Amino acid sequence: MAESSRPIHSSMVPNDSAEKPSANVIPAKKKQFGLEQPELVFYAPSDNFPYKLKGEPQILDILHNTDWSKTVLGPAKDWSNILVNSIRLALVSRFAMCIWWGPDFMQMYNAKYGAFLGKRHPRAFGRDMRESWHDVWEDIEPLIYAVIDDGESVFLKEGRYWMTRFGWMEETYFTYQYSPIHDDVHDKPIGIFHVVTDETSKVFSERDMVTLRDLSVGTNAATTYSYWKRAVAKVFKVPSNCTDVPSIDLYEIDRETNQFRRIISEGCHAEQPRLQFPETVQIWEEFQSHHSDTFSADNMKIPSHKLRGSSASLVSSTTSDSIENKESVRKSLDPATVIKNRLTKAMNDCFVHNKETHLTLPVETLPIPNITVPDSEKVYLSKTGPSANAVIFPIHGSPQDYHDISLIAVLATNRFRKYDEKYRSYFQLLVSQLSGSLGTTSAIEDSERRADELTELNRSKTTFFSNISHEFRTPLSLILGPVDQVLHDPTLNPKSKEMAKMVQRNANRLLKLVNTLLQYTQLETGRMRAQYKPVNNLPETTREIASAFDTVAVRFGLQFVLDCPSWEWSEPSNRNYGPDDTTAFVDVDIWEIIILNLLSNAFKHCIKGSVRLTLRRHLRPSSSSPTAAIYRNPFITPSLASSDTVTPESVSSISSNVSSAGYYELTVADTGSGIAEEDISRIFDRFYSVRSTESRSHEGIGIGLSFIKDLVESQKGIITVDSTLGVGSTFTVKLPLGYRHLNPHAVVRSVDDNDSVRSPSNNLPVIKVDTLHKNTVNRMMPNNGKLFVAETAGWNDFDEHPQEPSQHPEETPLEPSTPSQLVTPAMESEDYVNHHADIFKPTVLVCDDNTDMRSYIRHTLISNFNVIEASNGQEALDIAVRLAASEASEMSMQGDDAVPRRRIDLVLADVMMPVMDGIELSKNLRANPFTRTLPIIMLTARAAAGDSMNGLFAGADDYLFKPFDAQELIGRVTTHSNLYRMRLEYADARNKIAVLEAANDAKSKLIALVSHELRTPLQSIIGTVELLREGAQFEEERTDLDNIHYSSHVLSALISDILDVAKIDAGNFVFEPADFNPRILVQHCCDILTEKANSKGLDLVCHIDQGIIERANQDPARIRQCISNMLSNAVKFTEKGYVAVKTYTRLSFSDGRASRRFVASELESEDSWPDKSSSKGDPNATAELVVEVEDTGIGLAQESMHEIFEPFCQANTSSTRPYEGIGLGLAITKQLVEKAGGEVGLVSELGKGSTFWIIWPISPPLASYRTPGEDSTSDDNITLTDDVNVPKDISILIVTKNQVAALAVAENLISANINGITTTTDINHAMQLVSEAKKPYDVLIADSFLESQCIPLVRKCKENKTFVLTIVSRGLLRTLSKGLKDLTDEVIARPVHRANLLDKLSKLSIEKRTRKISIADQHKSFLGKLEASLQKHIIARTDEQEVPLSPESMTSPGIGSRASSSTLVEESSSNARDTLTPRRQSSVRAPGVIKGTILVAEDNLINQKLLKKQLLKLNYESDVVGNGFEAVNMLKTGKKYIAFLCDCNMPQCDGFQATAIIRGSEESFRNIPILAISANAMAGDREKCLNGQMDDYISKPLTIPQLGSALERLLSNSKY
């Protein structure tokens, strides 16, 4: 055909001009109505399909690309219009439609229908439908032929079919209709029109909802765990509920056996047999820590042997075995083992990860489904579907704790249903229902169990109270009886009688409490046998009971009103009532309990005013009476006020049996403190007490009103309370008249006149009339009224003259009292201070509301203490504050030297008291500045665990529980009062110490300030003198400058010592650890003191252990300072002999082992030491550096050895002492060593010498970098020669003046593996050794101190061609005799150092032995060596002046930049001009070469000039400004500066401010190196500068070498 076959979309204009592009509007309408449907398109006619149809592209492609001429349908152009129109209708339909055409049922369908075919689409298009639907053909064949035969439609809803359209057996549900297609030719249909809807998801959802509903109904009703399990099992015993859950297995977690134990296994679906899972599943040990916070399931390793039977399809399991190995393992295991292994893995995964896991089993382990399918489809029954065979879920029994797994659920899946999101949601809802219902059931079960426990506890408590009350009565009887006999003894003395009365009162009170508890428990347990009898004259009985409180009212000064008029007899107004219906049936015991409790409560809380008791009877009027309309029966329609404690439910429950003849009403009103509104609702609760501050006592257990309420309600009555806080309270009891409301077995009433009384119940015995009327008041509890009255009276002091009421009770109306009137008035000091008390006794303030308790404590303490009493907390507080204030006033008036009399030393207070309790009293005492330090002891009868803590938190010092022992009371009061006095004395001492510390702090600050101010001018002096010394032309001028230089350094050293003391005292001192070489450090210290020792003719010996550690870490500058201080002290106090320094390293042990030497050969590596610093070392070992300084000086007396390390302390303190110094060196040494954790000490003998020693802990070096001057291999030692250049087989004879020097030299030689060494101090012995030697000695080392004696020895050795090495004092070579000079081959300066000694011995060779080396020749060769080394080691002089140098001057190592104070003093001695000790200076100036320009900010004009000259000496140009602002402006000019030197303290803008401006600038100079210069040298100054973004720090005064070294360090680390 001419037209193209490409599709024509609806937006294209069709070829037919008559067609309208209406299709363009359809997508917009779809979008408008929210229809998300595939867009349909037009395809132009093609050769294969010459029709223009609209439909989905995938179906149109099939129509146009199929050669229909080769099919049963034939060419498309020959198709009937009915077929084409049917296809046209199906293609545009949104329903799934299909046409089965012709006798071969050739099918054509739309895309929606193609989705139903699964994998059979698109192959099924245009083919016989029996090929596509072969799996259901047997089911639908009858329906299809019915349509063809009958020509009518067939409709079927939700038909169930087993299909294999996706390659696995699938359960499906369809709703469909078969409609016949007729034409005008044939009688029967020529085709079938098939419309279908997939209902599978709908059926599944409905089925799931039914199961969930049944599960919810069943489990939500469960109240126990067993019930819950039965409910779950019952749901899954229904086959319809097992369609999608063929089996359910629930496992408990048995932590004792470490297993999952099955508790439920259900499933009864006929088509899908249950999976047989094991009864128990092991929990793997690797999963036991799954609740730990550190457990990580992501990196958990599963043992490979536990994966046997699993496959790669199992979630999270991996294996490297081949498929053949898997198959062989699978075949070797039986199905049960495979299932158990895989289930174990899946359940453990679920248990650990707390989430669902899937279980996939081999098909051979699964049971065969019980369904009917065609034979051709049975092969699919042996294949597994796309889903897991079971899903494992955790079930959480607690909704609050998601991590608490209670059960593991194994839910089998429907093999014929895909486990998609809907199926998974169904399982999640099912598990959620199980978890929720299990949590609810557990909560209900726990609640019921708790309720049962509380019920049993309450029952046990009631039984206990009953038993204990009975047990108390026997000992109480044995107390009260003997006490009563004692009181009747006329010979009893008054004091003992008073104590006996106290015992009687409190025993009666205890008896009353026991009676109350017994009655209460009898009522609760139903064992109270009440007998209600008619009492016609109840008002008289009431007055008789209440009159017992008359004496109490008089004692308290209250008005007590009894308003109980007699009741007149009256005929009942209603003929239905008899005489007994208007009589009060009363159990007199119970009535007495009600009255006594109400009155006792009223007197307890009424401080001032009145107490009124009223009794009235209210009869119901007849219906014809005018008052009938206003009468109200309170028991039928009660009007419950907010204060009413009776609920409508309780009233309605009793109103049916209550007589309507009337009632009687008892009212007890008082004008007391009232009850707060929040307490009214709980006033009748058991054990609840209102702790009113305006009450007479807080005693009681809170069951009185609760007991009354129970008694009233047992008689069908009601009790109410009406109260206003601060006005008063009114308790009202209403009880019905008659007997009909009472238990008939407890009622006794009169029925005839034959002197007998019988019960309404015929079962009760007859009671004689005379028994009834003999005693109107029944005495079930004898003396009950007396006990109540005695206890009530005990709330007031027992005085002989009770307070009388001001007016008669009948004449005075009830007037409420106000809170202000209830406060106990404060006493004057005269009322409670005993002016005759012993002022030397401690005074105790006793505060208790119980008079007897105060009296007992007073009698107990009176012999040892003064006692002041108070009845409540407010009164005690007033007394304590008043006395403390008066004491403070006396102290201020009498001055600081006065010794005030302490009024109160201790407060002894009860916890529960009226007005203010003990807790509030303690808080107020602690809050008041006058009383906050008073010791407080609390007394309490409560022994609960938290009661004592409340008092201690409130500020109490101690707690004493009642009853207490008298001796214990005395002991505690004595202890705390003594401690209080000691605390006062300690506070006085502490205040004095604080004043002294403040003075010391001010002193330290003053020292630091003065030192700072001294350093600034000292900087100018020292710097200027250094410049002038180098330019001095005349010897006299140079001598004067040397004196100034020496004195300046002495002053600088003194300032440094003072600063060190100030820093240590102020606690601002910090160490600066660094790596160092102990050998070189000690050698430096010795070199510093060499000149001073030489000037005194002393032999300075440096003895360093051959195995000493080469590198360590500590603060080398502070160690050097301590060693220099000890050396300086030794040289100072030694006039002849020697000073020896011995150094070695050792290991000390904290576990008691003896310390031992620690040598370098023990180290595996430089940073791995055998001490606690290394993981492989001994944790109890500590490496230490030991330095001993031994001298032969004046020594110390025994009494001076204890004070020698104290500041400013010297052995000779006289004004004529010959030694200079201020006594700070050794004090600083001791403080530094102890602060580092080391030890310091000395051994001395007067006139023989001393040995000072320090032990300093050291640690391994931190870096591999070796700092110059701290390493034995550094070029600071220009004479160093490697050990390999020294002959090892030579023989050496050492002759010295003392053995100490000889051993030191020998130690150096031994360290170089030279063993042929002989030492002696006797010249004759040496001559003998030389003469007797079989072989001449190779080397003779002679001491110049033996110059006159050793010349013959040297001459004889020279004859034997022995190499002669003479030890001389540095700078004194010219003093040797000419004879010794000519005989000497080499000289070495003392003290002898290892590097120098080995360097000299390295010159020993055959060539040097054959010729004579004179001192003059040596000078010539040495000058060449000196000239070559000067460029590196000596600062060039600007005037190129020649400096005479001695050979030995090259043997002294350089001194570090940070020297101690003593170092500076000795280094600058007056003998310095005799020799020049070269030092390694990195800032060596090449003449004429300028290194750069430095900007200097310094406010002192002299220091400005000095710094400029010093920098010029170092080959730096400089620009100087006066403050930070000027420096910033100079930088902004653009001039190139290589560094910025700034003083820290300057006016206008100091160094810190200038640095902040520079670092915050955007200019290029922001990164310029900055060196801070400060006269402050306190701890923290360096850190302050570095934290302020400065690069380095140096303190004044500055020398040229120090400044040069700092600049080189600054510039070498800079990238600017």
Short mmCIF file of N, CA and C in Angstrom, two decimals, residues 1147-1228:
data_model
loop_
_atom_site.label_atom_id
_atom_site.label_comp_id
_atom_site.label_asym_id
_atom_site.label_seq_id
_atom_site.Cartn_x
_atom_site.Cartn_y
_atom_site.Cartn_z
N LEU A 1147 65.59 1.37 87.77
CA LEU A 1147 64.18 1.01 87.80
C LEU A 1147 63.78 0.82 89.26
N SER A 1148 62.72 1.53 89.67
CA SER A 1148 62.15 1.32 91.00
C SER A 1148 60.79 0.67 90.85
N PHE A 1149 60.37 -0.05 91.89
CA PHE A 1149 59.16 -0.87 91.80
C PHE A 1149 58.21 -0.48 92.92
N SER A 1150 56.93 -0.36 92.55
CA SER A 1150 55.90 0.04 93.51
C SER A 1150 55.40 -1.11 94.35
N ASP A 1151 55.75 -2.35 94.01
CA ASP A 1151 55.26 -3.52 94.75
C ASP A 1151 56.24 -3.99 95.82
N GLY A 1152 57.20 -3.17 96.18
CA GLY A 1152 58.09 -3.51 97.28
C GLY A 1152 59.41 -4.11 96.87
N ARG A 1153 59.62 -4.43 95.61
CA ARG A 1153 60.90 -4.99 95.18
C ARG A 1153 61.99 -3.93 95.25
N ALA A 1154 63.21 -4.40 95.42
CA ALA A 1154 64.34 -3.48 95.50
C ALA A 1154 64.63 -2.91 94.11
N SER A 1155 65.03 -1.64 94.06
CA SER A 1155 65.36 -1.01 92.79
C SER A 1155 66.66 -1.60 92.24
N ARG A 1156 66.84 -1.47 90.92
CA ARG A 1156 68.03 -1.99 90.26
C ARG A 1156 68.46 -1.04 89.16
N ARG A 1157 69.76 -1.19 88.73
CA ARG A 1157 70.29 -0.36 87.66
C ARG A 1157 69.55 -0.66 86.35
N PHE A 1158 69.40 0.34 85.55
CA PHE A 1158 68.71 0.25 84.26
C PHE A 1158 69.68 0.76 83.20
N VAL A 1159 70.12 -0.13 82.30
CA VAL A 1159 71.15 0.22 81.33
C VAL A 1159 70.58 0.18 79.93
N ALA A 1160 71.27 0.84 79.02
CA ALA A 1160 70.77 0.98 77.65
C ALA A 1160 70.73 -0.36 76.92
N SER A 1161 71.55 -1.31 77.32
CA SER A 1161 71.58 -2.60 76.62
C SER A 1161 70.29 -3.39 76.81
N GLU A 1162 69.45 -3.01 77.77
CA GLU A 1162 68.18 -3.71 77.99
C GLU A 1162 67.12 -3.32 76.96
N LEU A 1163 67.31 -2.22 76.26
CA LEU A 1163 66.27 -1.69 75.39
C LEU A 1163 66.21 -2.46 74.07
N GLU A 1164 65.00 -2.91 73.72
CA GLU A 1164 64.80 -3.49 72.39
C GLU A 1164 64.79 -2.39 71.34
N SER A 1165 64.20 -1.28 71.70
CA SER A 1165 64.20 -0.10 70.83
C SER A 1165 64.22 1.12 71.73
N GLU A 1166 64.43 2.26 71.13
CA GLU A 1166 64.60 3.48 71.91
C GLU A 1166 63.35 3.88 72.67
N ASP A 1167 62.14 3.52 72.15
CA ASP A 1167 60.89 3.91 72.77
C ASP A 1167 60.19 2.76 73.47
N SER A 1168 60.85 1.63 73.64
CA SER A 1168 60.25 0.48 74.32
C SER A 1168 61.06 0.17 75.55
N TRP A 1169 60.64 0.68 76.68
CA TRP A 1169 61.34 0.52 77.95
C TRP A 1169 60.69 -0.58 78.77
N PRO A 1170 61.42 -1.20 79.69
CA PRO A 1170 60.85 -2.29 80.50
C PRO A 1170 60.06 -1.79 81.71
N ASP A 1171 59.49 -0.58 81.63
CA ASP A 1171 58.72 -0.06 82.76
C ASP A 1171 57.26 0.09 82.34
N LYS A 1172 56.47 0.79 83.14
CA LYS A 1172 55.04 0.91 82.91
C LYS A 1172 54.70 1.79 81.71
N SER A 1173 55.68 2.47 81.13
CA SER A 1173 55.41 3.30 79.96
C SER A 1173 55.18 2.46 78.71
N SER A 1174 55.56 1.19 78.73
CA SER A 1174 55.42 0.31 77.58
C SER A 1174 54.40 -0.77 77.89
N SER A 1175 53.66 -1.17 76.87
CA SER A 1175 52.66 -2.24 77.05
C SER A 1175 53.32 -3.57 77.39
N LYS A 1176 54.56 -3.75 76.97
CA LYS A 1176 55.28 -5.00 77.26
C LYS A 1176 56.08 -4.91 78.55
N GLY A 1177 56.16 -3.73 79.15
CA GLY A 1177 56.98 -3.55 80.33
C GLY A 1177 56.26 -3.94 81.61
N ASP A 1178 56.98 -3.81 82.71
CA ASP A 1178 56.46 -4.13 84.03
C ASP A 1178 55.55 -2.99 84.49
N PRO A 1179 54.27 -3.25 84.77
CA PRO A 1179 53.37 -2.16 85.18
C PRO A 1179 53.72 -1.56 86.53
N ASN A 1180 54.55 -2.23 87.32
CA ASN A 1180 54.92 -1.71 88.63
C ASN A 1180 56.27 -1.01 88.62
N ALA A 1181 56.91 -0.92 87.44
CA ALA A 1181 58.26 -0.35 87.35
C ALA A 1181 58.21 1.08 86.85
N THR A 1182 59.12 1.90 87.35
CA THR A 1182 59.25 3.29 86.92
C THR A 1182 60.72 3.57 86.68
N ALA A 1183 61.04 4.13 85.51
CA ALA A 1183 62.42 4.50 85.18
C ALA A 1183 62.75 5.84 85.83
N GLU A 1184 63.95 5.93 86.40
CA GLU A 1184 64.35 7.13 87.13
C GLU A 1184 65.80 7.49 86.81
N LEU A 1185 66.04 8.78 86.81
CA LEU A 1185 67.40 9.31 86.65
C LEU A 1185 67.90 9.71 88.04
N VAL A 1186 69.04 9.13 88.45
CA VAL A 1186 69.61 9.39 89.78
C VAL A 1186 70.89 10.21 89.61
N VAL A 1187 70.95 11.33 90.30
CA VAL A 1187 72.13 12.20 90.27
C VAL A 1187 72.57 12.44 91.72
N GLU A 1188 73.85 12.11 92.03
CA GLU A 1188 74.41 12.32 93.35
C GLU A 1188 75.57 13.32 93.23
N VAL A 1189 75.59 14.30 94.12
CA VAL A 1189 76.66 15.31 94.17
C VAL A 1189 77.36 15.14 95.51
N GLU A 1190 78.61 14.66 95.44
CA GLU A 1190 79.40 14.39 96.65
C GLU A 1190 80.52 15.42 96.75
N ASP A 1191 80.72 15.95 97.95
CA ASP A 1191 81.79 16.92 98.16
C ASP A 1191 82.53 16.61 99.44
N THR A 1192 83.70 17.23 99.58
CA THR A 1192 84.52 17.10 100.80
C THR A 1192 84.56 18.42 101.54
N GLY A 1193 83.36 19.08 101.59
CA GLY A 1193 83.27 20.41 102.17
C GLY A 1193 83.05 20.39 103.66
N ILE A 1194 82.38 21.45 104.14
CA ILE A 1194 82.25 21.67 105.58
C ILE A 1194 81.24 20.74 106.21
N GLY A 1195 80.32 20.18 105.43
CA GLY A 1195 79.32 19.28 105.99
C GLY A 1195 78.24 20.04 106.74
N LEU A 1196 77.28 19.28 107.29
CA LEU A 1196 76.15 19.87 107.99
C LEU A 1196 75.98 19.20 109.33
N ALA A 1197 75.55 20.00 110.28
CA ALA A 1197 75.17 19.44 111.58
C ALA A 1197 73.84 18.73 111.46
N GLN A 1198 73.57 17.83 112.40
CA GLN A 1198 72.36 17.03 112.33
C GLN A 1198 71.11 17.90 112.40
N GLU A 1199 71.14 18.94 113.23
CA GLU A 1199 69.97 19.80 113.36
C GLU A 1199 69.73 20.66 112.13
N SER A 1200 70.77 20.91 111.34
CA SER A 1200 70.61 21.73 110.14
C SER A 1200 70.10 20.95 108.95
N MET A 1201 70.22 19.63 108.99
CA MET A 1201 69.81 18.82 107.83
C MET A 1201 68.31 18.86 107.59
N HIS A 1202 67.51 19.11 108.63
CA HIS A 1202 66.06 19.14 108.47
C HIS A 1202 65.57 20.47 107.90
N GLU A 1203 66.42 21.49 107.95
CA GLU A 1203 65.99 22.82 107.51
C GLU A 1203 66.68 23.28 106.24
N ILE A 1204 67.65 22.50 105.75
CA ILE A 1204 68.48 22.99 104.66
C ILE A 1204 67.68 23.19 103.38
N PHE A 1205 66.56 22.44 103.21
CA PHE A 1205 65.77 22.57 101.99
C PHE A 1205 64.64 23.60 102.13
N GLU A 1206 64.58 24.31 103.25
CA GLU A 1206 63.57 25.34 103.43
C GLU A 1206 64.01 26.64 102.75
N PRO A 1207 63.06 27.42 102.22
CA PRO A 1207 63.43 28.69 101.57
C PRO A 1207 64.12 29.64 102.55
N PHE A 1208 65.13 30.33 102.02
CA PHE A 1208 65.88 31.35 102.75
C PHE A 1208 66.57 30.77 104.00
N CYS A 1209 66.87 29.47 103.95
CA CYS A 1209 67.52 28.83 105.09
C CYS A 1209 68.95 28.49 104.70
N GLN A 1210 69.92 28.78 105.62
CA GLN A 1210 71.31 28.46 105.39
C GLN A 1210 71.89 27.85 106.66
N ALA A 1211 72.96 27.08 106.44
CA ALA A 1211 73.58 26.44 107.60
C ALA A 1211 74.18 27.47 108.55
N ASN A 1212 74.76 28.53 107.99
CA ASN A 1212 75.34 29.60 108.81
C ASN A 1212 74.50 30.85 108.59
N THR A 1213 73.75 31.25 109.60
CA THR A 1213 72.85 32.40 109.46
C THR A 1213 73.39 33.66 110.11
N SER A 1214 74.65 33.64 110.55
CA SER A 1214 75.21 34.82 111.21
C SER A 1214 75.48 35.90 110.19
N SER A 1215 75.56 37.11 110.67
CA SER A 1215 75.81 38.25 109.78
C SER A 1215 77.24 38.26 109.25
N THR A 1216 78.12 37.45 109.87
CA THR A 1216 79.51 37.40 109.43
C THR A 1216 79.81 36.15 108.62
N ARG A 1217 78.78 35.50 108.13
CA ARG A 1217 79.02 34.25 107.37
C ARG A 1217 79.84 34.56 106.13
N PRO A 1218 80.75 33.62 105.75
CA PRO A 1218 81.68 33.88 104.64
C PRO A 1218 81.09 33.53 103.28
N TYR A 1219 79.86 33.01 103.23
CA TYR A 1219 79.29 32.54 101.96
C TYR A 1219 78.14 33.43 101.55
N GLU A 1220 78.11 33.75 100.24
CA GLU A 1220 77.02 34.59 99.72
C GLU A 1220 75.84 33.71 99.35
N GLY A 1221 74.70 34.37 99.03
CA GLY A 1221 73.49 33.65 98.62
C GLY A 1221 72.34 33.93 99.56
N ILE A 1222 71.13 33.68 99.08
CA ILE A 1222 69.93 33.98 99.89
C ILE A 1222 69.21 32.71 100.31
N GLY A 1223 69.72 31.54 99.97
CA GLY A 1223 69.14 30.30 100.47
C GLY A 1223 67.92 29.81 99.71
N LEU A 1224 67.87 30.01 98.40
CA LEU A 1224 66.73 29.55 97.61
C LEU A 1224 67.07 28.37 96.73
N GLY A 1225 68.33 28.11 96.45
CA GLY A 1225 68.70 27.08 95.47
C GLY A 1225 68.19 25.71 95.84
N LEU A 1226 68.54 25.23 97.05
CA LEU A 1226 68.11 23.89 97.47
C LEU A 1226 66.61 23.83 97.69
N ALA A 1227 65.99 24.93 98.14
CA ALA A 1227 64.54 24.94 98.32
C ALA A 1227 63.83 24.76 96.99
N ILE A 1228 64.33 25.45 95.96
CA ILE A 1228 63.74 25.30 94.63
C ILE A 1228 63.95 23.88 94.11
#
